[in-house]
C-alpha positions as a LaTeX table, in Angstrom:
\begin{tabular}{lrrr}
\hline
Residue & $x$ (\AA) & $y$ (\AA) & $z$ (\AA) \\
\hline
Unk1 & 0.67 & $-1.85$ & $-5.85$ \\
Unk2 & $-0.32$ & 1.39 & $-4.47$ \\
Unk3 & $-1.37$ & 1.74 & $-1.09$ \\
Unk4 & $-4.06$ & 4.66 & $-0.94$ \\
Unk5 & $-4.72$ & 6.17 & 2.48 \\
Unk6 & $-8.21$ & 7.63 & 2.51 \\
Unk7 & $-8.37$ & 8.62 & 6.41 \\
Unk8 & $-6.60$ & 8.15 & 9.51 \\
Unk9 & $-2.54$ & 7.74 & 10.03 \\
Unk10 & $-1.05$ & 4.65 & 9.48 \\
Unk11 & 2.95 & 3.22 & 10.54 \\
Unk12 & 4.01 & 0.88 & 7.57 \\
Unk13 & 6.91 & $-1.67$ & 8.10 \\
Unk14 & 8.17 & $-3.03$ & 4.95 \\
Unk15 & 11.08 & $-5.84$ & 4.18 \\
Unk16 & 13.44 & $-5.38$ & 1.26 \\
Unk17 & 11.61 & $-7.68$ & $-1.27$ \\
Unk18 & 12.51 & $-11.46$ & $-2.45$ \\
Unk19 & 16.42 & $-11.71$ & $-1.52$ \\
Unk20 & 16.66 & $-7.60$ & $-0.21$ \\
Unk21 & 16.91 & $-6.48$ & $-4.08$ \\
Unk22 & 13.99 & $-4.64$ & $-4.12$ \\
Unk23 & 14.76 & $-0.95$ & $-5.15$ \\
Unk24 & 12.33 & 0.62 & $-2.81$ \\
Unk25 & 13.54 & 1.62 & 0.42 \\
Unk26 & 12.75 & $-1.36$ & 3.33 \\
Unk27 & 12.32 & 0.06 & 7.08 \\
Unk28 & 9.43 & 1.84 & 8.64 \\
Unk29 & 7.37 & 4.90 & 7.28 \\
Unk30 & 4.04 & 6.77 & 8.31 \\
Unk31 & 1.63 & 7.55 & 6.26 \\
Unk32 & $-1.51$ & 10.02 & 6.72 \\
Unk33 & $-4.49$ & 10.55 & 4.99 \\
Unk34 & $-4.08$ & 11.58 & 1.18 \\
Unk35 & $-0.79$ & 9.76 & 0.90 \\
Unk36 & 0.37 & 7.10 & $-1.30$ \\
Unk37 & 2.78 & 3.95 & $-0.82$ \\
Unk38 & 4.18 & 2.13 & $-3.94$ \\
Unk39 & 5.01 & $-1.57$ & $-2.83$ \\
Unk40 & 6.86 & $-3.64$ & $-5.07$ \\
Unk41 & 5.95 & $-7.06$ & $-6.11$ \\
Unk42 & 7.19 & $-9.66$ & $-3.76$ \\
Unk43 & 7.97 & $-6.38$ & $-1.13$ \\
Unk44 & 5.65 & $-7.01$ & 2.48 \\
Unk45 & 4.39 & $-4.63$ & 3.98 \\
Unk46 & 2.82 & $-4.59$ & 7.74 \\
Unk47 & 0.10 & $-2.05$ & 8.65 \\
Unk48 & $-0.44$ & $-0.51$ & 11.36 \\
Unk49 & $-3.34$ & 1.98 & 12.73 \\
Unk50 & $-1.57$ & 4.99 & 14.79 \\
Unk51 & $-3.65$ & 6.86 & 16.82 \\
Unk52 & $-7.77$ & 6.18 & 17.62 \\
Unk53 & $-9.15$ & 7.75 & 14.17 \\
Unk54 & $-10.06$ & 5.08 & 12.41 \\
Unk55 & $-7.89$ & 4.05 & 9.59 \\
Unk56 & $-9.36$ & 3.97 & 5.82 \\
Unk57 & $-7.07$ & 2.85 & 3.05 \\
Unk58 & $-7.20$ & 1.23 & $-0.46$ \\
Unk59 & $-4.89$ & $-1.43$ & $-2.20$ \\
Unk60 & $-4.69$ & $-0.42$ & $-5.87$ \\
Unk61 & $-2.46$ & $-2.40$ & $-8.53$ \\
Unk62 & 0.20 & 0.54 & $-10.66$ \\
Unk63 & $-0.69$ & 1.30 & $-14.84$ \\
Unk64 & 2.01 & $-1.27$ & $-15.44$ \\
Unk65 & $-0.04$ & $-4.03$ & $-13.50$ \\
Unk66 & $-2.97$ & $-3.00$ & $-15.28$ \\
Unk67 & $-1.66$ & $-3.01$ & $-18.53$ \\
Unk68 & $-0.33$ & $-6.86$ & $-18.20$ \\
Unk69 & $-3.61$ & $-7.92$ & $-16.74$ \\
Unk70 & $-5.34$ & $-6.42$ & $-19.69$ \\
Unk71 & $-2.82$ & $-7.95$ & $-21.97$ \\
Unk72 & $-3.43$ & $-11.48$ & $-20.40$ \\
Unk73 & $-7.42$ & $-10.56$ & $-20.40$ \\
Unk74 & $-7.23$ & $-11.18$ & $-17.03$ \\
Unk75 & $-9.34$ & $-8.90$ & $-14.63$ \\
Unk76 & $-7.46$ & $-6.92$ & $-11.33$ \\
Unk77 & $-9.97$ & $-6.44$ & $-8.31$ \\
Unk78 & $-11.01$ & $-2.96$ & $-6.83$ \\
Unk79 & $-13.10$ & $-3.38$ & $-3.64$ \\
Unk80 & $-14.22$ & $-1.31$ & $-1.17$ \\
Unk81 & $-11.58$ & 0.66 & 0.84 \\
Unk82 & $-10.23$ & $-1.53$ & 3.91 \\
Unk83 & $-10.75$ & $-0.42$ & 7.50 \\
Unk84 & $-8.21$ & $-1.17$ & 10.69 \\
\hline
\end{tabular}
């Protein structure tokens, strides 16, 4: 999944995935509007607002996500963008 940030600055705390084997990096990063996360399936991630802006920001699943879904026939959600 990608994690969109539309506005605002976020701090992101993520685990290392089922068992630690996922191959993105675990451990805290900061994100600010404009930016993109990719979190792994299985990966957790923790969200935090940083500052008083408000925070705007947009779960989105990755081309490879889509492409099984639309294999399956099964249909991935985009919402609205969340707020914190």
């Amino acid at each position: 999944m990608a994690l969109r940030i539309a506005s605002g600055r976020v701090w992101v705390t993520m685990d290392g995935g089922p068992d630690g084997a996922c191959d993105l990096a675990a451990g805290d990063i900061f994100l600010q509007a404009g930016q993109t996360l990719w979190i792994a399936a299985g990966q957790h991630a923790v969200i935090e607002p940083l500052g008083k802006e408000p925070v705007q920001y947009r779960f989105e699943a990755s081309r490879a996500a889509k492409g099984e879904a639309a294999v399956q026939g099964a249909a991935l959600a985009r919402g609205p963008a969340c707020c914190a």
